[in-house]
Short mmCIF file of C-alpha atoms in Angstrom, two decimals:
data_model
loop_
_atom_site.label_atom_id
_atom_site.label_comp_id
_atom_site.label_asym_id
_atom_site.label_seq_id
_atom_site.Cartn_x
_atom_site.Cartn_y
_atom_site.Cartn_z
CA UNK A 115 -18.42 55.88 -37.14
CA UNK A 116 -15.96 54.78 -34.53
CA UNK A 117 -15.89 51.09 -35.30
CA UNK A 118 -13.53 50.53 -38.25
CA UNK A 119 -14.20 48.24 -40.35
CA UNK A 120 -12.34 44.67 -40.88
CA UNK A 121 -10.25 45.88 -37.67
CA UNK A 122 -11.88 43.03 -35.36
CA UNK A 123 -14.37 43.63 -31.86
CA UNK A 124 -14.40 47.18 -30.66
CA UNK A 125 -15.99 47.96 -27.21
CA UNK A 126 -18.27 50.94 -27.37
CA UNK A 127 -20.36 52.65 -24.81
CA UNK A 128 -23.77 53.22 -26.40
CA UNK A 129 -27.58 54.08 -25.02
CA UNK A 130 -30.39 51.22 -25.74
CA UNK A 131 -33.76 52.24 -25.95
CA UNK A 132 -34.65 49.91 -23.28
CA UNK A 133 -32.33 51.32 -20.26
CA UNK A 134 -31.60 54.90 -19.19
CA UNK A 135 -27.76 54.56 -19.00
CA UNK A 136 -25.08 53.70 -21.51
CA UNK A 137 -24.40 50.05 -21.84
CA UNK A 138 -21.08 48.40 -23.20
CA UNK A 139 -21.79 47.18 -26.34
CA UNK A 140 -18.88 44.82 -28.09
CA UNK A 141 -19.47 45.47 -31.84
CA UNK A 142 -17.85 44.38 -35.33
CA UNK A 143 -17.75 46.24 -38.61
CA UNK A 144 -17.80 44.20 -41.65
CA UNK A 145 -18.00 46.03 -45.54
CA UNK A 146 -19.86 43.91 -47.21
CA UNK A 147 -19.49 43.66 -51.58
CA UNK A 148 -21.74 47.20 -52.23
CA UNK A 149 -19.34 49.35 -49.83
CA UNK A 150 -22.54 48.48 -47.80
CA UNK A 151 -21.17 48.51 -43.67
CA UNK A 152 -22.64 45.92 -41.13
CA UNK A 153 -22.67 46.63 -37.88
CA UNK A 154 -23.10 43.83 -35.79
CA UNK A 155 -22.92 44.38 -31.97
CA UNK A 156 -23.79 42.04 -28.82
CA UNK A 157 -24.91 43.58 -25.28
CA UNK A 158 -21.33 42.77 -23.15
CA UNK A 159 -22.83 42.75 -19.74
CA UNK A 160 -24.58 39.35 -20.93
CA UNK A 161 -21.16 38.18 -21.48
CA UNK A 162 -19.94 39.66 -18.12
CA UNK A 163 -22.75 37.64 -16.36
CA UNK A 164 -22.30 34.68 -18.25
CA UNK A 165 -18.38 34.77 -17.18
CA UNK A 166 -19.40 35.30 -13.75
CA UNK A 167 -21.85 32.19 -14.18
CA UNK A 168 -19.23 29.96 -15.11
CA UNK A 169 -16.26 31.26 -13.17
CA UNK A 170 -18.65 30.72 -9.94
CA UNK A 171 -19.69 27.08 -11.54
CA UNK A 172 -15.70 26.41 -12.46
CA UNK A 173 -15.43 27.19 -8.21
CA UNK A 174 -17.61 25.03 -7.38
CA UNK A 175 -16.50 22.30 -9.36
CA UNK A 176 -13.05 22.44 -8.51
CA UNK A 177 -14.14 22.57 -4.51
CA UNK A 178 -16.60 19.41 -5.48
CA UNK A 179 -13.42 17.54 -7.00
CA UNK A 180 -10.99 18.62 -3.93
CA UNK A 181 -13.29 17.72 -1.60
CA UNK A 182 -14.19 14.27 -3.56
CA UNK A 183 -10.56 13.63 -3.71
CA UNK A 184 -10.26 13.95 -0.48
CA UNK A 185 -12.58 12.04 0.57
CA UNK A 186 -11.11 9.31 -1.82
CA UNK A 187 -7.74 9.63 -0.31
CA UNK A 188 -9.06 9.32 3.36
CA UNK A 189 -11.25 6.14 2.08
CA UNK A 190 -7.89 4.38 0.20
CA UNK A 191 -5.73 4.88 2.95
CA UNK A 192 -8.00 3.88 5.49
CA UNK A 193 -8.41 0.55 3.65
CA UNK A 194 -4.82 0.66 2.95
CA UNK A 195 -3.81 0.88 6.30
CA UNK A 196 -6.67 -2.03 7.49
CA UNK A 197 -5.42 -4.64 4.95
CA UNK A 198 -1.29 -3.50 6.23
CA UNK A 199 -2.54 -3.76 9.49
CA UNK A 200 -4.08 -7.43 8.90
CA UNK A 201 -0.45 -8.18 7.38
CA UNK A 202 1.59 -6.90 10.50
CA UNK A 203 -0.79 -8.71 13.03
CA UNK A 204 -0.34 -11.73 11.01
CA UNK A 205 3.69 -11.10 11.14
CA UNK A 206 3.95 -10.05 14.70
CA UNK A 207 1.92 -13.53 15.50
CA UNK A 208 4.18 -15.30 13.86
CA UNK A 209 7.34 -13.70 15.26
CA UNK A 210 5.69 -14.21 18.93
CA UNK A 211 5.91 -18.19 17.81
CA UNK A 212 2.91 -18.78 16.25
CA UNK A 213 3.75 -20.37 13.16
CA UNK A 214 0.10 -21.57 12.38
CA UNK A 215 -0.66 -18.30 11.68
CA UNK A 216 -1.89 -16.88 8.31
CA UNK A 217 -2.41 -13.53 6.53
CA UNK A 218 -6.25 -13.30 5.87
CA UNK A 219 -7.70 -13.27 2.04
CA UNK A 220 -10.56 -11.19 1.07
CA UNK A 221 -10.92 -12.77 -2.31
CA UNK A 222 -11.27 -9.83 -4.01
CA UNK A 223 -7.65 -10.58 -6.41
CA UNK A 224 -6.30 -7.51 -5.77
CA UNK A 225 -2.70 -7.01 -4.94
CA UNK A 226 -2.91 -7.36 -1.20
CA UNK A 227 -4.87 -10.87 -1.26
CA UNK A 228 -1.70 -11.60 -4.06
CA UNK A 229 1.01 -10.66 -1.39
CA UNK A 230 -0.68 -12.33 1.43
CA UNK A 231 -1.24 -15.58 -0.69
CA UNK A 232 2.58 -15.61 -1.44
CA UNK A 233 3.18 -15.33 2.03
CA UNK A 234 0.78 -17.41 2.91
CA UNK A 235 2.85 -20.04 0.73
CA UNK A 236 6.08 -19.05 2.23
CA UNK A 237 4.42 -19.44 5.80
CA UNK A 238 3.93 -23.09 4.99
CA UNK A 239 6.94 -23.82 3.32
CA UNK A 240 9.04 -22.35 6.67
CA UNK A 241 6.67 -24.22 9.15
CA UNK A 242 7.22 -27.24 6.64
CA UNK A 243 11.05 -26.54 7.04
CA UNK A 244 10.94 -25.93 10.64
CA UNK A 245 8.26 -29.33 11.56
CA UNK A 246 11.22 -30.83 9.60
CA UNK A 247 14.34 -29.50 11.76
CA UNK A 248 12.51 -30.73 14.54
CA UNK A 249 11.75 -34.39 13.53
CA UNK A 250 15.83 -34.47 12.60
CA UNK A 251 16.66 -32.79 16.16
CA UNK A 252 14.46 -34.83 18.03
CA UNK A 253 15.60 -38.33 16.24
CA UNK A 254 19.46 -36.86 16.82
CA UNK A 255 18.71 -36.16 20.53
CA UNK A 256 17.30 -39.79 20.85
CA UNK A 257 20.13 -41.49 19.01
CA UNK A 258 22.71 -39.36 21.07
CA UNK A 259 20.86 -40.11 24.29
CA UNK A 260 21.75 -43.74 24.62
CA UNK A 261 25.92 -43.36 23.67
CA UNK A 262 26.06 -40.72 26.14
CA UNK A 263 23.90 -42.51 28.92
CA UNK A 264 26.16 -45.31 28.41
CA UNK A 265 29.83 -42.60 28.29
CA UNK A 266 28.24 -41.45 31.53
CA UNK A 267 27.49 -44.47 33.01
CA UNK A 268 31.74 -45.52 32.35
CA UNK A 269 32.52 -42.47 33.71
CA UNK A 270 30.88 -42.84 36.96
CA UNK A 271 31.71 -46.51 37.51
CA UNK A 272 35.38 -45.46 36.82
CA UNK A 273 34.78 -42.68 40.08
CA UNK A 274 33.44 -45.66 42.41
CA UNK A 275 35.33 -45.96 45.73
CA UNK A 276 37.94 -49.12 45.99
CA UNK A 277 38.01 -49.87 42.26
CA UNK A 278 41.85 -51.08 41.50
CA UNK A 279 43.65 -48.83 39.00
CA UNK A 280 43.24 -51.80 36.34
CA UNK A 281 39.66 -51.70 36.30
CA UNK A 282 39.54 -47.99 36.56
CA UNK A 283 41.34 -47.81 33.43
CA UNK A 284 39.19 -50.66 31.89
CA UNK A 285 36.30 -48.44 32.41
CA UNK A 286 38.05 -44.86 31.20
CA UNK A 287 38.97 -46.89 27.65
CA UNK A 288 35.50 -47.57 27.64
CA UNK A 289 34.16 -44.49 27.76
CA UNK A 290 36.61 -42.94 25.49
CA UNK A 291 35.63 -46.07 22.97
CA UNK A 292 32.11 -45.31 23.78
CA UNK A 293 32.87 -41.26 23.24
CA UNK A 294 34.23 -41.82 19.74
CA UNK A 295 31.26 -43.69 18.75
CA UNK A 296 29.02 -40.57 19.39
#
């Protein structure tokens, strides 16, 4: 008599023949088409315990998935930092001088083995470059080295002891001739 009906799920306290103490019963009244009532009602401490099932399952989930994440994040940055690391050794080698040396590849086509192919490629372009400079600086220190040897040479002779101020100048026009050659 204390569940309306049509009014929606009423909580009621009620005795079941099976226990000794009242139970919480949730429970809906419905009038069906002969002014008939329906009672329907459903045991709520099943519910309760159900609800405490999945809260403790929704716990442990959630710590699985932090702790998996975790674990993840440790994992990706430990690789992170190996395949950065590999990159700086390779960088610091080649700012020590050694211009033969290369990022490492793994193959595996990810974005790491992209960056160290491109600068793999600009590694050998700038040693290119540099072999380069140093084939033109060692061909300009070899054409320079005979002019000068000979502006030197002038320069000397025109120092030697007894030489009479005519062929001391001879010898000074002929290293400035020699000079503007260079």
């Amino acid at each position: 008599p204390t569940v309306a009906p049509d009014t929606g799920w009423s909580t009621l306290s009620l005795f079941r023949l099976d226990r000794n103490r009242p139970t919480e019963i949730s429970a809906l009244a419905v009038r069906l088409p002969g002014k008939e009532l329906l009672l329907v009602g459903r045991d709520v401490a099943a519910r309760a315990a159900f609800d405490r099932v999945l809260g403790r399952a929704v716990i442990w989930a959630i710590l699985a998935m932090t702790l998996l994440s975790l674990a993840t994040g440790w994992a990706m940055v430990r690789l992170m930092r190996r395949r950065i690391g590999a990159i700086d050794g390779a960088a610091r080698a080649i700012m020590g001088g050694d211009l033969a040396s290369r990022v490492p590849l793994r193959h595996s086509g990810d974005e790491f083995d992209r960056l160290a192919d491109t600068l793999n490629a600009m590694l050998e372009r700038i040693e290119t470059l540099v072999r380069d400079l140093r084939t033109v600086t060692d061909s300009l220190a070899h054409d320079l080295r005979s002019p000068l040897g000979r502006l030197v040479r002038h320069l000397r002779d025109a120092q030697a002891e007894g030489l009479d101020r005519e062929a001391r100048i001879g010898l000074i026009g002929q290293a400035e001739a020699e000079a503007e050659t260079v």
